[in-house]
Amino acid sequence: MKVAVLAGDGIGAEIIAQATRVIRKLGVSLEMQEAPVGGAGYEAAGDPLPAATLKLAKEADAVLFGAVGDPRYDTLERAKRPEQAILGLRKELGLFANLRPAQVHAELAGASALKAEIVAGLDILIVRELTGDIYFGQPRGIREVGGTREGFDTMRYSEPEIRRIARVAFEAARKRAKRVCSVDKANVLETSQLWREVVSDESKNYKDVELSHMYVDNCAMQLVRAPKQFDVIVTGNLFGDILSDEASMLTGSIGMLPSASLDERGKGLYEPIHGSAPDIAGKGIANPLAAILSAAMMLRYSLRAPEAAVRVEKAVAKVLQSGLRTADICTPGTRKVGTQEMGNAVVAAL
Ligand code: NAD
């Protein structure tokens, strides 16, 4: 099997280097091929998603992605900005379903911004639609109306798009606590009214799964008030973007959370949910565990190596139990280590 390794910008290269070391240590037979993306793609080929990188990603069985983005490129026209690469890959590879688990490792309950008892044992899965919504809707732009500039975007979801993401959520719930909470803003948005109608209709095919609905503003509140009430949350692209970052803080660090973006056949792009963290790039202090856990998800969902995935997850748990922490999750009584040393520890645990 073949993995396209796209490290990207900022801390991307630092954390992906540790994830690929971990994969090599497993001794799984697979080919890993690297290519530039994001700002690195722009430097190499004048395009955040160079044609050769896209070709490699399309041919591969899975893509291991670091992060893209750098303030140096913020003044470029939109199409050339690093962040366009990830939007382009999602679209080109048909990655419509984003799975973001948020689990709290017992050892890290104290690192959460919330009280330990509110988050201890937390295990939620956010299923976010990725290829539709206001991020892709047309028309969009900045125009002049009566001598004043206005910006506009279009929120749009078709019935088949809603139906297929609902199915992913119901299927995932069947393997968990069998509860789906669909999040929308149906009291204000037409798009959400259709979303609610279609998700409710699709739930008739999943009578064993309990469906509830919640407005996004309430969900944002419930996630910090009583997050353990949720099992699977399914929502659109925009709301999912925000809620999954909020959920990440329940776990103590954005540096701990992996994600998978899947197409209809199980091919996927695997990436930590954090960005390129320009504020700490090059300092050797980034947490590589989200990238390493993303590699574990890749082994499970796309590379048909579930035992290897479990080995990686157990190795990470063992390292946390031993008291090693990167700066972002460090609490009194634990030992602070850098990116490389954390990678070394996971490799040693394997
Ligand atoms: P960010 O996730 O890069 O950083 C947010 C905060 O979390 C920063 O303080 C950072 O230091 C910290 N952080 C993130 N990952 C960490 C890790 N592994 N270990 C320790 N600390 C970590 O988000 P941002 O600052 O809003 O964005 C920075 C750049 O990343 C922007 O250019 C943005 O567009 C881009 N971005 C890219 C992706 C992606 O590639 N999928 C996602 C989000 C943001």
mmCIF file of C-alpha atoms and ligand atoms in Angstrom:
data_model
loop_
_atom_site.group_PDB
_atom_site.id
_atom_site.type_symbol
_atom_site.label_atom_id
_atom_site.label_comp_id
_atom_site.label_asym_id
_atom_site.label_seq_id
_atom_site.Cartn_x
_atom_site.Cartn_y
_atom_site.Cartn_z
ATOM 1 C CA MET A 1 0.000 0.000 0.000
ATOM 2 C CA LYS A 2 1.067 3.544 -0.637
ATOM 3 C CA VAL A 3 0.858 6.576 1.648
ATOM 4 C CA ALA A 4 1.274 10.144 0.414
ATOM 5 C CA VAL A 5 3.065 12.069 3.162
ATOM 6 C CA LEU A 6 2.284 15.795 2.949
ATOM 7 C CA ALA A 7 3.923 17.539 5.907
ATOM 8 C CA GLY A 8 3.118 21.134 4.865
ATOM 9 C CA ASP A 9 4.166 24.209 6.826
ATOM 10 C CA GLY A 10 5.114 25.378 10.320
ATOM 11 C CA ILE A 11 5.176 22.507 12.816
ATOM 12 C CA GLY A 12 3.878 20.153 10.070
ATOM 13 C CA ALA A 13 7.326 18.788 9.229
ATOM 14 C CA GLU A 14 8.299 18.376 12.905
ATOM 15 C CA ILE A 15 5.259 16.345 13.911
ATOM 16 C CA ILE A 16 4.975 14.280 10.713
ATOM 17 C CA ALA A 17 8.634 13.254 11.079
ATOM 18 C CA GLN A 18 7.688 11.628 14.406
ATOM 19 C CA ALA A 19 4.560 9.980 12.950
ATOM 20 C CA THR A 20 6.519 8.410 10.065
ATOM 21 C CA ARG A 21 9.170 7.127 12.514
ATOM 22 C CA VAL A 22 6.400 5.435 14.474
ATOM 23 C CA ILE A 23 4.945 3.849 11.309
ATOM 24 C CA ARG A 24 8.395 2.556 10.270
ATOM 25 C CA LYS A 25 8.933 1.053 13.710
ATOM 26 C CA LEU A 26 5.761 -1.024 13.263
ATOM 27 C CA GLY A 27 7.334 -2.893 10.369
ATOM 28 C CA VAL A 28 4.105 -2.688 8.329
ATOM 29 C CA SER A 29 4.895 -3.085 4.653
ATOM 30 C CA LEU A 30 3.983 0.140 2.938
ATOM 31 C CA GLU A 31 5.551 2.759 0.726
ATOM 32 C CA MET A 32 5.662 6.358 1.982
ATOM 33 C CA GLN A 33 6.249 9.128 -0.527
ATOM 34 C CA GLU A 34 6.608 12.816 0.412
ATOM 35 C CA ALA A 35 5.408 15.871 -1.510
ATOM 36 C CA PRO A 36 5.139 19.611 -0.791
ATOM 37 C CA VAL A 37 1.801 21.222 0.057
ATOM 38 C CA GLY A 38 0.538 24.584 1.350
ATOM 39 C CA GLY A 39 3.178 27.315 1.604
ATOM 40 C CA ALA A 40 5.790 24.664 0.781
ATOM 41 C CA GLY A 41 3.822 23.832 -2.381
ATOM 42 C CA TYR A 42 3.685 27.501 -3.315
ATOM 43 C CA GLU A 43 7.463 27.794 -2.887
ATOM 44 C CA ALA A 44 8.114 24.634 -4.901
ATOM 45 C CA ALA A 45 5.625 25.058 -7.740
ATOM 46 C CA GLY A 46 3.783 28.368 -7.316
ATOM 47 C CA ASP A 47 0.667 26.529 -6.177
ATOM 48 C CA PRO A 48 -0.436 25.457 -2.668
ATOM 49 C CA LEU A 49 -1.613 22.165 -4.171
ATOM 50 C CA PRO A 50 0.909 21.394 -6.946
ATOM 51 C CA ALA A 51 -0.322 19.060 -9.720
ATOM 52 C CA ALA A 52 2.301 16.431 -8.804
ATOM 53 C CA THR A 53 1.200 16.487 -5.147
ATOM 54 C CA LEU A 54 -2.445 16.060 -6.123
ATOM 55 C CA LYS A 55 -1.520 13.182 -8.480
ATOM 56 C CA LEU A 56 0.375 11.424 -5.682
ATOM 57 C CA ALA A 57 -2.554 11.938 -3.262
ATOM 58 C CA LYS A 58 -4.984 10.503 -5.827
ATOM 59 C CA GLU A 59 -2.834 7.417 -6.489
ATOM 60 C CA ALA A 60 -2.149 6.696 -2.819
ATOM 61 C CA ASP A 61 -4.299 4.514 -0.550
ATOM 62 C CA ALA A 62 -4.128 7.160 2.158
ATOM 63 C CA VAL A 63 -2.752 10.626 2.778
ATOM 64 C CA LEU A 64 -0.914 11.567 5.969
ATOM 65 C CA PHE A 65 -1.155 15.342 6.262
ATOM 66 C CA GLY A 66 0.613 17.707 8.672
ATOM 67 C CA ALA A 67 -0.693 21.283 8.565
ATOM 68 C CA VAL A 68 -0.629 24.254 6.225
ATOM 69 C CA GLY A 69 -0.515 28.019 6.740
ATOM 70 C CA ASP A 70 2.044 30.707 7.388
ATOM 71 C CA PRO A 71 1.531 34.427 7.990
ATOM 72 C CA ARG A 72 4.082 35.089 5.208
ATOM 73 C CA TYR A 73 1.448 34.063 2.663
ATOM 74 C CA ASP A 74 -1.511 35.946 4.135
ATOM 75 C CA THR A 75 -1.219 38.728 1.541
ATOM 76 C CA LEU A 76 -1.343 36.362 -1.460
ATOM 77 C CA GLU A 77 -4.523 36.196 -3.513
ATOM 78 C CA ARG A 78 -6.933 33.648 -2.017
ATOM 79 C CA ALA A 79 -6.295 30.900 -4.602
ATOM 80 C CA LYS A 80 -2.569 30.876 -3.771
ATOM 81 C CA ARG A 81 -2.899 30.790 0.018
ATOM 82 C CA PRO A 82 -1.712 27.613 1.774
ATOM 83 C CA GLU A 83 -5.139 26.857 3.300
ATOM 84 C CA GLN A 84 -6.560 26.365 -0.211
ATOM 85 C CA ALA A 85 -4.565 23.119 -0.437
ATOM 86 C CA ILE A 86 -6.608 21.346 2.200
ATOM 87 C CA LEU A 87 -9.913 22.587 0.765
ATOM 88 C CA GLY A 88 -8.748 21.454 -2.697
ATOM 89 C CA LEU A 89 -7.679 18.006 -1.471
ATOM 90 C CA ARG A 90 -11.004 17.452 0.275
ATOM 91 C CA LYS A 91 -12.860 18.375 -2.889
ATOM 92 C CA GLU A 92 -10.601 16.511 -5.371
ATOM 93 C CA LEU A 93 -10.508 13.316 -3.297
ATOM 94 C CA GLY A 94 -14.232 13.445 -2.489
ATOM 95 C CA LEU A 95 -13.524 13.495 1.256
ATOM 96 C CA PHE A 96 -16.977 14.373 2.494
ATOM 97 C CA ALA A 97 -16.911 12.954 6.024
ATOM 98 C CA ASN A 98 -14.647 14.226 8.776
ATOM 99 C CA LEU A 99 -14.404 12.071 11.888
ATOM 100 C CA ARG A 100 -13.017 13.803 14.946
ATOM 101 C CA PRO A 101 -12.876 11.769 18.119
ATOM 102 C CA ALA A 102 -12.476 13.695 21.375
ATOM 103 C CA GLN A 103 -11.459 11.395 24.183
ATOM 104 C CA VAL A 104 -9.965 12.322 27.508
ATOM 105 C CA HIS A 105 -7.030 10.147 28.555
ATOM 106 C CA ALA A 106 -7.371 9.662 32.312
ATOM 107 C CA GLU A 107 -3.907 11.167 32.881
ATOM 108 C CA LEU A 108 -4.850 14.359 31.044
ATOM 109 C CA ALA A 109 -8.179 15.159 32.730
ATOM 110 C CA GLY A 110 -6.297 17.749 34.817
ATOM 111 C CA ALA A 111 -5.002 19.492 31.669
ATOM 112 C CA SER A 112 -8.513 20.387 30.503
ATOM 113 C CA ALA A 113 -9.734 23.938 30.947
ATOM 114 C CA LEU A 114 -12.794 22.397 32.625
ATOM 115 C CA LYS A 115 -13.009 20.630 35.981
ATOM 116 C CA ALA A 116 -11.634 17.099 35.777
ATOM 117 C CA GLU A 117 -14.969 15.505 36.831
ATOM 118 C CA ILE A 118 -16.766 17.168 33.896
ATOM 119 C CA VAL A 119 -14.402 15.666 31.312
ATOM 120 C CA ALA A 120 -12.994 12.477 32.875
ATOM 121 C CA GLY A 121 -14.024 9.538 30.689
ATOM 122 C CA LEU A 122 -15.268 11.785 27.899
ATOM 123 C CA ASP A 123 -15.636 9.968 24.570
ATOM 124 C CA ILE A 124 -17.424 11.843 21.812
ATOM 125 C CA LEU A 125 -17.183 11.666 18.053
ATOM 126 C CA ILE A 126 -17.912 14.696 15.926
ATOM 127 C CA VAL A 127 -18.931 13.840 12.372
ATOM 128 C CA ARG A 128 -18.565 16.968 10.262
ATOM 129 C CA GLU A 129 -19.651 17.319 6.628
ATOM 130 C CA LEU A 130 -16.660 18.581 4.692
ATOM 131 C CA THR A 131 -17.381 19.356 1.062
ATOM 132 C CA GLY A 132 -20.490 21.507 1.158
ATOM 133 C CA ASP A 133 -21.982 24.405 3.123
ATOM 134 C CA ILE A 134 -20.948 28.049 3.096
ATOM 135 C CA TYR A 135 -17.274 27.129 2.499
ATOM 136 C CA PHE A 136 -18.056 26.023 -1.056
ATOM 137 C CA GLY A 137 -21.449 27.588 -1.875
ATOM 138 C CA GLN A 138 -21.707 29.890 -4.887
ATOM 139 C CA PRO A 139 -22.148 32.754 -5.456
ATOM 140 C CA ARG A 140 -19.646 34.379 -3.155
ATOM 141 C CA GLY A 141 -17.505 37.455 -3.341
ATOM 142 C CA ILE A 142 -16.961 41.064 -2.409
ATOM 143 C CA ARG A 143 -18.939 43.535 -4.505
ATOM 144 C CA GLU A 144 -19.841 47.175 -4.547
ATOM 145 C CA VAL A 145 -23.454 48.080 -3.968
ATOM 146 C CA GLY A 146 -24.437 51.755 -4.076
ATOM 147 C CA GLY A 147 -20.875 52.884 -3.429
ATOM 148 C CA THR A 148 -20.398 50.541 -0.421
ATOM 149 C CA ARG A 149 -18.464 47.270 -0.455
ATOM 150 C CA GLU A 150 -20.198 44.152 0.855
ATOM 151 C CA GLY A 151 -18.980 40.589 1.300
ATOM 152 C CA PHE A 152 -21.315 37.663 0.678
ATOM 153 C CA ASP A 153 -21.241 33.845 0.815
ATOM 154 C CA THR A 154 -23.859 31.197 0.134
ATOM 155 C CA MET A 155 -24.872 28.470 2.584
ATOM 156 C CA ARG A 156 -26.107 25.495 0.582
ATOM 157 C CA TYR A 157 -26.756 21.783 1.187
ATOM 158 C CA SER A 158 -28.457 19.332 -1.159
ATOM 159 C CA GLU A 159 -30.580 16.460 0.125
ATOM 160 C CA PRO A 160 -28.132 13.699 -1.024
ATOM 161 C CA GLU A 161 -25.249 15.500 0.704
ATOM 162 C CA ILE A 162 -27.172 15.601 3.981
ATOM 163 C CA ARG A 163 -28.316 12.009 3.640
ATOM 164 C CA ARG A 164 -24.833 10.524 3.118
ATOM 165 C CA ILE A 165 -23.262 12.346 6.093
ATOM 166 C CA ALA A 166 -26.231 11.336 8.258
ATOM 167 C CA ARG A 167 -25.578 7.720 7.269
ATOM 168 C CA VAL A 168 -21.911 7.990 8.302
ATOM 169 C CA ALA A 169 -23.020 9.300 11.703
ATOM 170 C CA PHE A 170 -25.670 6.596 12.221
ATOM 171 C CA GLU A 171 -23.223 3.848 11.173
ATOM 172 C CA ALA A 172 -20.566 5.214 13.551
ATOM 173 C CA ALA A 173 -23.107 5.417 16.387
ATOM 174 C CA ARG A 174 -23.971 1.750 15.877
ATOM 175 C CA LYS A 175 -20.382 0.899 16.862
ATOM 176 C CA ARG A 176 -20.610 3.138 19.943
ATOM 177 C CA ALA A 177 -23.378 4.181 22.377
ATOM 178 C CA LYS A 178 -26.027 4.347 19.585
ATOM 179 C CA ARG A 179 -26.922 8.017 20.026
ATOM 180 C CA VAL A 180 -26.717 10.755 17.380
ATOM 181 C CA CYS A 181 -27.255 14.447 18.063
ATOM 182 C CA SER A 182 -27.761 16.446 14.873
ATOM 183 C CA VAL A 183 -26.707 20.080 15.240
ATOM 184 C CA ASP A 184 -28.171 22.893 13.123
ATOM 185 C CA LYS A 185 -29.691 26.364 13.255
ATOM 186 C CA ALA A 186 -33.139 25.399 11.973
ATOM 187 C CA ASN A 187 -34.819 28.276 13.823
ATOM 188 C CA VAL A 188 -33.078 30.758 11.500
ATOM 189 C CA LEU A 189 -31.640 29.064 8.407
ATOM 190 C CA GLU A 190 -33.516 27.432 5.511
ATOM 191 C CA THR A 191 -30.488 25.175 4.873
ATOM 192 C CA SER A 192 -30.812 23.900 8.443
ATOM 193 C CA GLN A 193 -34.555 23.285 8.048
ATOM 194 C CA LEU A 194 -33.828 20.927 5.159
ATOM 195 C CA TRP A 195 -30.908 19.399 7.134
ATOM 196 C CA ARG A 196 -33.211 18.566 10.059
ATOM 197 C CA GLU A 197 -35.920 17.132 7.805
ATOM 198 C CA VAL A 198 -33.515 14.873 5.886
ATOM 199 C CA VAL A 199 -31.592 13.642 8.955
ATOM 200 C CA SER A 200 -34.916 12.772 10.640
ATOM 201 C CA ASP A 201 -36.061 10.927 7.537
ATOM 202 C CA GLU A 202 -32.778 8.978 7.241
ATOM 203 C CA SER A 203 -33.026 7.974 10.903
ATOM 204 C CA LYS A 204 -36.000 5.761 9.953
ATOM 205 C CA ASN A 205 -33.368 3.369 8.512
ATOM 206 C CA TYR A 206 -31.551 3.302 11.860
ATOM 207 C CA LYS A 207 -34.293 2.545 14.376
ATOM 208 C CA ASP A 208 -31.705 1.157 16.816
ATOM 209 C CA VAL A 209 -29.996 4.565 17.018
ATOM 210 C CA GLU A 210 -31.530 7.361 19.096
ATOM 211 C CA LEU A 211 -31.658 10.694 17.251
ATOM 212 C CA SER A 212 -31.918 14.123 18.872
ATOM 213 C CA HIS A 213 -31.590 17.641 17.445
ATOM 214 C CA MET A 214 -29.906 20.672 18.952
ATOM 215 C CA TYR A 215 -29.342 24.264 17.854
ATOM 216 C CA VAL A 216 -25.685 25.092 17.358
ATOM 217 C CA ASP A 217 -25.633 27.880 19.958
ATOM 218 C CA ASN A 218 -27.050 25.523 22.585
ATOM 219 C CA CYS A 219 -24.581 22.810 21.536
ATOM 220 C CA ALA A 220 -21.657 25.220 21.983
ATOM 221 C CA MET A 221 -22.928 25.807 25.522
ATOM 222 C CA GLN A 222 -23.693 22.140 26.332
ATOM 223 C CA LEU A 223 -20.205 21.097 25.219
ATOM 224 C CA VAL A 224 -18.703 23.032 28.125
ATOM 225 C CA ARG A 225 -21.585 22.511 30.568
ATOM 226 C CA ALA A 226 -22.081 18.740 30.293
ATOM 227 C CA PRO A 227 -20.065 17.288 27.405
ATOM 228 C CA LYS A 228 -20.525 13.649 28.457
ATOM 229 C CA GLN A 229 -24.220 13.809 27.393
ATOM 230 C CA PHE A 230 -23.044 13.379 23.766
ATOM 231 C CA ASP A 231 -22.083 10.253 21.872
ATOM 232 C CA VAL A 232 -21.987 11.156 18.145
ATOM 233 C CA ILE A 233 -22.582 14.732 16.987
ATOM 234 C CA VAL A 234 -23.332 15.213 13.283
ATOM 235 C CA THR A 235 -23.267 18.654 11.749
ATOM 236 C CA GLY A 236 -22.407 20.739 8.696
ATOM 237 C CA ASN A 237 -19.063 22.126 7.625
ATOM 238 C CA LEU A 238 -19.163 25.555 9.285
ATOM 239 C CA PHE A 239 -20.690 24.531 12.618
ATOM 240 C CA GLY A 240 -18.499 21.408 12.723
ATOM 241 C CA ASP A 241 -15.366 23.459 12.188
ATOM 242 C CA ILE A 242 -16.101 25.536 15.275
ATOM 243 C CA LEU A 243 -17.611 22.863 17.544
ATOM 244 C CA SER A 244 -14.779 20.395 16.957
ATOM 245 C CA ASP A 245 -12.192 22.973 18.002
ATOM 246 C CA GLU A 246 -14.271 23.694 21.091
ATOM 247 C CA ALA A 247 -14.446 19.954 21.829
ATOM 248 C CA SER A 248 -10.682 19.753 21.461
ATOM 249 C CA MET A 249 -10.206 22.052 24.438
ATOM 250 C CA LEU A 250 -12.241 19.653 26.581
ATOM 251 C CA THR A 251 -9.419 17.184 26.121
ATOM 252 C CA GLY A 252 -6.689 19.490 27.333
ATOM 253 C CA SER A 253 -4.855 20.151 24.116
ATOM 254 C CA ILE A 254 -5.402 20.695 20.461
ATOM 255 C CA GLY A 255 -2.077 18.860 20.112
ATOM 256 C CA MET A 256 -3.686 15.531 21.127
ATOM 257 C CA LEU A 257 -6.489 15.213 18.599
ATOM 258 C CA PRO A 258 -6.366 13.198 15.379
ATOM 259 C CA SER A 259 -8.883 13.251 12.566
ATOM 260 C CA ALA A 260 -9.895 11.251 9.540
ATOM 261 C CA SER A 261 -11.539 12.523 6.375
ATOM 262 C CA LEU A 262 -13.062 9.719 4.358
ATOM 263 C CA ASP A 263 -14.430 9.223 0.870
ATOM 264 C CA GLU A 264 -17.241 6.805 0.041
ATOM 265 C CA ARG A 265 -14.836 3.869 -0.363
ATOM 266 C CA GLY A 266 -12.741 4.211 2.786
ATOM 267 C CA LYS A 267 -9.745 6.031 1.334
ATOM 268 C CA GLY A 268 -8.837 8.829 3.681
ATOM 269 C CA LEU A 269 -6.759 11.822 4.567
ATOM 270 C CA TYR A 270 -5.459 11.764 8.126
ATOM 271 C CA GLU A 271 -4.339 14.877 9.943
ATOM 272 C CA PRO A 272 -4.103 16.392 13.381
ATOM 273 C CA ILE A 273 -6.909 18.896 13.881
ATOM 274 C CA HIS A 274 -4.503 21.699 14.764
ATOM 275 C CA GLY A 275 -2.928 24.087 12.289
ATOM 276 C CA SER A 276 0.691 24.922 11.518
ATOM 277 C CA ALA A 277 1.183 26.786 14.851
ATOM 278 C CA PRO A 278 3.571 29.440 13.490
ATOM 279 C CA ASP A 279 4.050 30.748 17.056
ATOM 280 C CA ILE A 280 5.971 27.609 18.068
ATOM 281 C CA ALA A 281 7.281 26.366 14.685
ATOM 282 C CA GLY A 282 10.973 25.508 14.621
ATOM 283 C CA LYS A 283 11.270 25.450 18.414
ATOM 284 C CA GLY A 284 11.044 21.673 18.756
ATOM 285 C CA ILE A 285 8.254 21.887 21.347
ATOM 286 C CA ALA A 286 5.148 20.927 19.321
ATOM 287 C CA ASN A 287 3.124 17.959 20.532
ATOM 288 C CA PRO A 288 3.478 15.158 17.936
ATOM 289 C CA LEU A 289 0.797 12.915 19.500
ATOM 290 C CA ALA A 290 -2.113 14.190 17.355
ATOM 291 C CA ALA A 291 -0.071 13.372 14.247
ATOM 292 C CA ILE A 292 0.928 9.964 15.661
ATOM 293 C CA LEU A 293 -2.709 9.191 16.585
ATOM 294 C CA SER A 294 -3.747 10.313 13.080
ATOM 295 C CA ALA A 295 -1.346 7.695 11.716
ATOM 296 C CA ALA A 296 -3.091 5.150 13.965
ATOM 297 C CA MET A 297 -6.486 6.123 12.507
ATOM 298 C CA MET A 298 -4.965 5.731 9.022
ATOM 299 C CA LEU A 299 -3.771 2.221 9.845
ATOM 300 C CA ARG A 300 -7.273 1.349 11.079
ATOM 301 C CA TYR A 301 -9.522 2.929 8.433
ATOM 302 C CA SER A 302 -7.526 2.898 5.187
ATOM 303 C CA LEU A 303 -4.587 0.502 5.519
ATOM 304 C CA ARG A 304 -6.505 -2.441 6.994
ATOM 305 C CA ALA A 305 -4.065 -2.812 9.877
ATOM 306 C CA PRO A 306 -6.268 -2.452 12.972
ATOM 307 C CA GLU A 307 -3.816 -4.359 15.223
ATOM 308 C CA ALA A 308 -1.049 -1.912 14.326
ATOM 309 C CA ALA A 309 -3.427 0.972 15.133
ATOM 310 C CA VAL A 310 -4.106 -0.464 18.586
ATOM 311 C CA ARG A 311 -0.358 -0.913 19.188
ATOM 312 C CA VAL A 312 0.250 2.769 18.438
ATOM 313 C CA GLU A 313 -2.630 3.917 20.657
ATOM 314 C CA LYS A 314 -1.415 1.731 23.514
ATOM 315 C CA ALA A 315 2.134 3.055 23.105
ATOM 316 C CA VAL A 316 0.827 6.641 23.347
ATOM 317 C CA ALA A 317 -1.198 5.784 26.466
ATOM 318 C CA LYS A 318 1.872 4.154 28.031
ATOM 319 C CA VAL A 319 4.023 7.221 27.393
ATOM 320 C CA LEU A 320 1.387 9.473 28.987
ATOM 321 C CA GLN A 321 1.153 7.124 31.976
ATOM 322 C CA SER A 322 4.930 7.362 32.377
ATOM 323 C CA GLY A 323 4.501 11.109 32.956
ATOM 324 C CA LEU A 324 6.073 12.560 29.805
ATOM 325 C CA ARG A 325 4.376 15.708 28.500
ATOM 326 C CA THR A 326 5.013 18.285 25.809
ATOM 327 C CA ALA A 327 4.642 21.906 26.950
ATOM 328 C CA ASP A 328 0.986 22.198 25.861
ATOM 329 C CA ILE A 329 -0.181 19.402 28.207
ATOM 330 C CA CYS A 330 2.403 19.779 30.950
ATOM 331 C CA THR A 331 1.095 19.947 34.530
ATOM 332 C CA PRO A 332 2.965 19.967 37.865
ATOM 333 C CA GLY A 333 4.516 16.597 38.677
ATOM 334 C CA THR A 334 5.026 15.565 35.044
ATOM 335 C CA ARG A 335 8.201 15.796 32.938
ATOM 336 C CA LYS A 336 8.327 18.292 30.096
ATOM 337 C CA VAL A 337 9.846 16.993 26.852
ATOM 338 C CA GLY A 338 10.192 18.270 23.283
ATOM 339 C CA THR A 339 8.773 16.927 20.017
ATOM 340 C CA GLN A 340 11.696 14.596 19.281
ATOM 341 C CA GLU A 341 11.877 13.163 22.787
ATOM 342 C CA MET A 342 8.124 12.475 22.772
ATOM 343 C CA GLY A 343 8.555 10.672 19.439
ATOM 344 C CA ASN A 344 11.484 8.697 20.870
ATOM 345 C CA ALA A 345 9.341 7.632 23.824
ATOM 346 C CA VAL A 346 6.495 6.353 21.616
ATOM 347 C CA VAL A 347 8.965 4.450 19.418
ATOM 348 C CA ALA A 348 10.583 2.979 22.545
ATOM 349 C CA ALA A 349 7.168 1.975 23.944
ATOM 350 C CA LEU A 350 6.470 0.111 20.694
HETATM 351 P P1 NAD B 1 -3.172 26.441 15.266
HETATM 352 O O1 NAD B 1 -3.902 25.173 15.497
HETATM 353 O O2 NAD B 1 -2.029 26.380 14.332
HETATM 354 O O3 NAD B 1 -2.647 27.000 16.667
HETATM 355 C C1 NAD B 1 -3.515 27.358 17.738
HETATM 356 C C2 NAD B 1 -2.746 27.314 19.060
HETATM 357 O O4 NAD B 1 -2.509 25.964 19.438
HETATM 358 C C3 NAD B 1 -1.365 27.959 18.974
HETATM 359 O O5 NAD B 1 -1.077 28.618 20.181
HETATM 360 C C4 NAD B 1 -0.409 26.793 18.795
HETATM 361 O O6 NAD B 1 0.884 27.014 19.287
HETATM 362 C C5 NAD B 1 -1.125 25.679 19.556
HETATM 363 N N1 NAD B 1 -0.847 24.369 18.960
HETATM 364 C C6 NAD B 1 -1.357 23.886 17.794
HETATM 365 N N2 NAD B 1 -0.869 22.662 17.543
HETATM 366 C C7 NAD B 1 -0.050 22.347 18.555
HETATM 367 C C8 NAD B 1 0.757 21.207 18.868
HETATM 368 N N3 NAD B 1 0.822 20.129 18.067
HETATM 369 N N4 NAD B 1 1.496 21.229 20.004
HETATM 370 C C9 NAD B 1 1.439 22.291 20.829
HETATM 371 N N5 NAD B 1 0.705 23.389 20.608
HETATM 372 C C10 NAD B 1 -0.035 23.431 19.478
HETATM 373 O O7 NAD B 1 -4.246 27.522 14.769
HETATM 374 P P2 NAD B 1 -4.049 29.030 14.297
HETATM 375 O O8 NAD B 1 -2.977 29.685 15.096
HETATM 376 O O9 NAD B 1 -5.392 29.607 14.276
HETATM 377 O O10 NAD B 1 -3.560 28.930 12.799
HETATM 378 C C11 NAD B 1 -2.185 28.935 12.396
HETATM 379 C C12 NAD B 1 -2.115 28.625 10.896
HETATM 380 O O11 NAD B 1 -2.569 27.299 10.664
HETATM 381 C C13 NAD B 1 -2.994 29.529 10.043
HETATM 382 O O12 NAD B 1 -2.283 29.833 8.863
HETATM 383 C C14 NAD B 1 -4.210 28.675 9.763
HETATM 384 O O13 NAD B 1 -4.845 29.034 8.569
HETATM 385 C C15 NAD B 1 -3.597 27.307 9.667
HETATM 386 N N6 NAD B 1 -4.503 26.174 9.939
HETATM 387 C C16 NAD B 1 -4.321 25.064 9.178
HETATM 388 C C17 NAD B 1 -5.078 23.935 9.412
HETATM 389 C C18 NAD B 1 -4.807 22.710 8.571
HETATM 390 O O14 NAD B 1 -3.735 22.601 8.005
HETATM 391 N N7 NAD B 1 -5.718 21.762 8.484
HETATM 392 C C19 NAD B 1 -6.034 23.933 10.429
HETATM 393 C C20 NAD B 1 -6.192 25.073 11.218
HETATM 394 C C21 NAD B 1 -5.412 26.198 10.960
#
